[in-house]
Short mmCIF file of C-alpha atoms and ligand atoms in Angstrom, two decimals:
data_model
loop_
_atom_site.label_atom_id
_atom_site.label_comp_id
_atom_site.label_asym_id
_atom_site.label_seq_id
_atom_site.Cartn_x
_atom_site.Cartn_y
_atom_site.Cartn_z
CA MET A 1 249.57 77.19 46.04
CA THR A 2 247.78 74.09 44.82
CA ASP A 3 247.17 72.84 41.33
CA ILE A 4 244.85 69.88 41.36
CA ALA A 5 243.21 69.30 38.02
CA THR A 6 240.58 67.11 39.57
CA GLY A 7 237.00 66.68 38.61
CA VAL A 8 236.73 63.91 41.14
CA SER A 9 234.45 64.57 44.07
CA ASN A 10 234.49 62.00 46.81
CA LEU A 11 235.02 61.56 50.53
CA LEU A 12 238.73 62.36 50.25
CA THR A 13 238.35 65.49 48.15
CA ARG A 14 235.53 67.03 50.17
CA PRO A 15 236.92 69.68 52.50
CA ASP A 16 234.09 69.53 55.04
CA VAL A 17 234.87 66.15 56.61
CA GLY A 18 237.29 65.79 59.50
CA THR A 19 239.75 63.06 60.43
CA LEU A 20 239.14 59.80 58.61
CA VAL A 21 240.08 56.33 59.79
CA SER A 22 240.98 53.85 57.06
CA ALA A 23 240.86 50.20 58.08
CA SER A 24 243.66 48.29 56.35
CA ILE A 25 242.23 44.90 55.41
CA LEU A 26 245.72 43.39 55.29
CA SER A 27 245.09 42.24 58.88
CA ALA A 28 241.49 41.17 58.36
CA ASP A 29 240.58 37.50 58.63
CA PHE A 30 240.64 36.44 54.97
CA THR A 31 238.45 33.41 55.72
CA LYS A 32 235.64 35.90 56.34
CA LEU A 33 236.87 38.98 54.56
CA SER A 34 233.48 40.46 53.72
CA ALA A 35 232.19 40.08 57.27
CA ASP A 36 235.35 41.60 58.72
CA CYS A 37 235.15 44.56 56.32
CA GLN A 38 231.51 45.10 57.24
CA ALA A 39 232.33 44.89 60.94
CA ALA A 40 234.99 47.59 60.57
CA LEU A 41 232.57 49.80 58.65
CA ASP A 42 229.82 49.23 61.21
CA ALA A 43 232.32 50.14 63.92
CA GLY A 44 232.92 53.52 62.29
CA ALA A 45 235.74 53.04 59.78
CA ASP A 46 235.39 55.72 57.09
CA THR A 47 237.23 53.83 54.39
CA LEU A 48 238.74 50.43 53.70
CA HIS A 49 242.45 50.51 52.86
CA VAL A 50 243.44 47.88 50.28
CA ASP A 51 247.19 47.12 50.31
CA VAL A 52 248.41 45.83 46.96
CA MET A 53 251.94 44.40 46.70
CA ASP A 54 253.79 42.86 43.79
CA GLY A 55 256.77 41.13 45.39
CA HIS A 56 259.09 43.63 43.67
CA PHE A 57 258.44 47.07 45.09
CA ALA A 58 257.40 45.49 48.37
CA PRO A 59 258.80 42.18 49.65
CA ASN A 60 255.41 40.51 49.85
CA LEU A 61 252.43 39.51 47.74
CA SER A 62 249.00 40.53 48.92
CA MET A 63 245.87 41.12 46.88
CA GLY A 64 244.91 42.15 43.38
CA PRO A 65 241.86 43.48 41.52
CA ALA A 66 239.86 40.27 42.07
CA VAL A 67 240.04 40.67 45.84
CA CYS A 68 239.28 44.38 45.54
CA GLY A 69 236.22 43.47 43.46
CA ALA A 70 235.09 40.97 46.07
CA VAL A 71 235.44 43.61 48.80
CA ARG A 72 233.40 45.99 46.64
CA ARG A 73 230.62 43.45 46.05
CA GLY A 74 230.48 42.69 49.76
CA ALA A 75 230.37 46.36 50.75
CA PRO A 76 228.78 48.29 47.87
CA GLU A 77 228.73 51.62 49.78
CA ALA A 78 232.26 51.48 51.20
CA PHE A 79 234.97 53.89 50.13
CA LEU A 80 237.92 51.83 48.83
CA ASP A 81 241.32 53.47 49.34
CA VAL A 82 243.77 51.40 47.28
CA HIS A 83 247.50 51.60 48.11
CA LEU A 84 249.54 50.38 45.16
CA MET A 85 252.94 49.16 46.36
CA LEU A 86 253.89 48.16 42.84
CA THR A 87 256.81 48.83 40.51
CA ASP A 88 254.33 49.85 37.79
CA PRO A 89 251.22 51.23 39.49
CA THR A 90 249.92 53.13 36.46
CA SER A 91 249.27 49.92 34.51
CA PHE A 92 246.96 48.68 37.24
CA LEU A 93 244.77 51.76 37.62
CA GLU A 94 242.15 50.63 35.14
CA PRO A 95 241.75 47.11 36.61
CA PHE A 96 241.35 48.57 40.09
CA ALA A 97 238.91 51.24 38.87
CA LYS A 98 236.85 48.47 37.25
CA ALA A 99 237.07 46.47 40.48
CA GLY A 100 235.42 49.31 42.39
CA ALA A 101 238.28 51.41 43.77
CA ASP A 102 237.45 55.01 44.71
CA HIS A 103 241.01 56.18 45.23
CA CYS A 104 244.49 54.95 44.24
CA THR A 105 247.86 55.91 45.67
CA GLY A 106 251.17 55.17 43.92
CA HIS A 107 254.73 55.61 45.19
CA ILE A 108 257.06 58.48 44.32
CA GLU A 109 260.02 56.05 44.40
CA VAL A 110 258.84 54.34 41.20
CA LEU A 111 256.64 56.80 39.31
CA GLU A 112 258.58 58.28 36.40
CA ASP A 113 255.69 60.58 35.53
CA PRO A 114 253.61 61.38 38.62
CA THR A 115 251.45 63.85 36.70
CA ALA A 116 250.46 61.15 34.19
CA PHE A 117 249.56 58.84 37.08
CA ARG A 118 247.45 61.58 38.67
CA ASP A 119 245.72 62.40 35.39
CA ARG A 120 245.01 58.73 34.64
CA CYS A 121 243.41 58.38 38.09
CA HIS A 122 241.21 61.37 37.47
CA ARG A 123 240.15 60.20 34.01
CA LEU A 124 239.10 56.91 35.60
CA GLY A 125 237.06 58.75 38.26
CA LEU A 126 239.56 58.01 41.04
CA SER A 127 241.10 60.50 43.40
CA ALA A 128 244.88 60.29 43.35
CA GLY A 129 247.51 59.90 46.03
CA ILE A 130 251.29 59.91 46.16
CA ALA A 131 253.12 57.89 48.80
CA ILE A 132 256.60 58.38 50.22
CA ASN A 133 258.65 55.75 52.01
CA PRO A 134 260.32 56.39 55.37
CA GLU A 135 263.82 56.72 53.94
CA THR A 136 262.87 58.83 50.91
CA PRO A 137 263.82 62.49 51.33
CA LEU A 138 261.19 65.17 51.35
CA ALA A 139 262.73 66.74 48.23
CA ALA A 140 261.37 63.82 46.19
CA LEU A 141 257.95 65.46 46.53
CA ASP A 142 259.07 68.87 45.27
CA GLY A 143 256.54 70.01 42.69
CA VAL A 144 254.60 66.78 43.16
CA ALA A 145 252.83 66.96 46.52
CA GLU A 146 250.96 70.02 45.31
CA ILE A 147 249.23 68.25 42.42
CA PHE A 148 247.76 65.25 44.28
CA ASP A 149 244.53 64.92 46.21
CA LEU A 150 246.39 63.09 48.97
CA VAL A 151 249.93 62.47 50.21
CA LEU A 152 250.55 59.20 52.06
CA VAL A 153 253.51 59.07 54.44
CA MET A 154 254.77 55.56 55.13
CA SER A 155 255.69 55.19 58.78
CA VAL A 156 256.87 51.59 58.27
CA HIS A 157 258.63 49.91 55.36
CA PRO A 158 256.10 48.63 52.81
CA GLY A 159 255.33 44.93 53.01
CA PHE A 160 253.68 43.88 56.23
CA SER A 161 251.23 44.95 58.88
CA GLY A 162 252.23 44.81 62.52
CA GLN A 163 255.50 46.76 62.29
CA SER A 164 256.54 49.50 64.71
CA PHE A 165 255.93 53.15 63.91
CA ILE A 166 259.10 54.92 62.66
CA GLU A 167 259.11 58.12 64.72
CA PRO A 168 261.52 60.18 62.56
CA VAL A 169 258.94 60.36 59.75
CA LEU A 170 257.00 62.84 61.86
CA GLU A 171 259.36 65.68 60.97
CA LYS A 172 258.89 65.02 57.24
CA THR A 173 255.14 64.76 57.80
CA ARG A 174 255.00 68.20 59.41
CA ALA A 175 256.93 69.69 56.50
CA ILE A 176 254.58 68.09 53.97
CA SER A 177 251.55 69.26 55.92
CA ALA A 178 252.79 72.84 55.75
CA ARG A 179 252.89 72.60 51.95
CA LEU A 180 249.41 71.21 51.37
CA GLY A 181 246.32 73.20 50.57
CA PRO A 182 243.08 72.96 52.53
CA THR A 183 241.47 70.42 50.23
CA GLN A 184 244.44 68.06 50.18
CA ARG A 185 244.65 65.09 52.52
CA LEU A 186 247.62 63.78 54.45
CA GLU A 187 247.53 60.07 55.29
CA MET A 188 249.78 58.17 57.71
CA ASP A 189 250.23 54.45 57.14
CA GLY A 190 252.08 51.97 59.34
CA GLY A 191 252.19 51.34 63.05
CA VAL A 192 249.43 53.84 63.74
CA ALA A 193 247.68 53.03 67.01
CA PRO A 194 245.68 54.78 69.73
CA ALA A 195 248.93 55.45 71.62
CA ASN A 196 250.41 57.59 68.84
CA ALA A 197 247.24 58.79 67.09
CA ALA A 198 247.25 62.23 68.71
CA THR A 199 250.87 62.78 67.66
CA VAL A 200 250.06 61.68 64.12
CA ARG A 201 247.08 64.03 63.94
CA ALA A 202 249.12 66.88 65.43
CA ALA A 203 251.68 66.38 62.64
CA GLY A 204 248.90 67.28 60.21
CA CYS A 205 247.47 63.91 59.22
CA ASP A 206 243.74 63.71 58.60
CA VAL A 207 243.62 60.14 57.31
CA LEU A 208 244.90 57.47 59.70
CA VAL A 209 245.41 53.95 58.35
CA ALA A 210 245.43 51.04 60.76
CA ALA A 211 245.46 47.29 60.31
CA THR A 212 246.70 45.76 63.56
CA ALA A 213 245.21 48.47 65.76
CA ILE A 214 241.75 47.63 64.40
CA PHE A 215 241.68 44.00 63.23
CA GLY A 216 244.15 42.83 65.87
CA GLY A 217 241.74 43.66 68.68
CA HIS A 218 238.23 42.69 69.67
CA ASP A 219 236.57 46.10 70.01
CA TYR A 220 236.85 47.66 66.58
CA ALA A 221 234.62 50.61 67.53
CA ALA A 222 236.73 51.59 70.53
CA SER A 223 239.94 51.37 68.49
CA ILE A 224 238.51 53.43 65.64
CA ALA A 225 237.19 56.09 68.02
CA ALA A 226 240.57 56.27 69.75
CA LEU A 227 242.36 56.67 66.42
CA ARG A 228 239.99 59.46 65.38
CA ASN A 229 239.77 61.42 68.63
CA GLY A 230 241.88 59.90 71.35
CA GLY A 231 245.45 59.06 72.06
CA GLY A 232 246.23 61.60 74.69
CA GLY A 233 248.37 64.77 74.26
C1 DX5 B 301 252.24 48.19 54.90
C2 DX5 B 301 250.85 48.63 54.53
C3 DX5 B 301 250.06 49.16 55.68
C4 DX5 B 301 249.80 48.13 56.75
C5 DX5 B 301 249.49 48.80 58.06
O1 DX5 B 301 252.94 47.84 53.75
O2 DX5 B 301 250.90 49.67 53.57
O3 DX5 B 301 248.82 49.70 55.22
O4 DX5 B 301 248.74 47.27 56.40
O5 DX5 B 301 249.48 47.82 59.07
P1 DX5 B 301 249.62 48.23 60.61
O6 DX5 B 301 248.56 49.23 60.91
O7 DX5 B 301 249.47 46.94 61.35
O8 DX5 B 301 251.00 48.83 60.76
ZN1 ZN B 302 248.97 50.75 53.09
#
């Protein structure tokens, strides 16, 4: 049973599109960010994943609305999937909406009122996601997963690209997948690579985020195709 009071229609809320690959720009070359974003899009990335960290919720600082706006101006047609690893994500929804975000995800570990976050996203024309950290129990999403357009499962600890995939999150992912309705998306973020992409998809994920697996190599198109379709068993 789903209850998504969304009027937002976008790539993530459309049921007719298959597995999406979201290129996390955290591992892009910031000296040529626009060109790197465009190269990932040209190579088949469906969305650009913008990792926002505040040094409190996540032990790193990354990018804010100004960088998001620059990405938007450089790639006017791109879908911008913004991952807010912030202690107070709700306060930053409007600045990111104004900076060109299409979607924002906040974390269950810090949101006192997930429904208010979801509703604020929708009022701003954004689809809404809820993220869960590797160590956070599934029960934290009781009554919450059902009301979001997307659930993001962290398969590394928030903060940095290039970490190893935490295998035990797969069990939680399968359980979340079983709860979601057909129009809801399930996104995996952290350590996703061609070698584990098939396992991630088999666990129910239809949005695969990758930074290192795309920007860390030379053939973005081959990596993106492998994330979408390949990866063996
Ligand atoms: C981690 C970020 C991830 C990260 C993924 O805090 O949320 O999106 O950029 O990087 P890789 O794909 O290298 O694990
Ligand atoms: Zn992320």
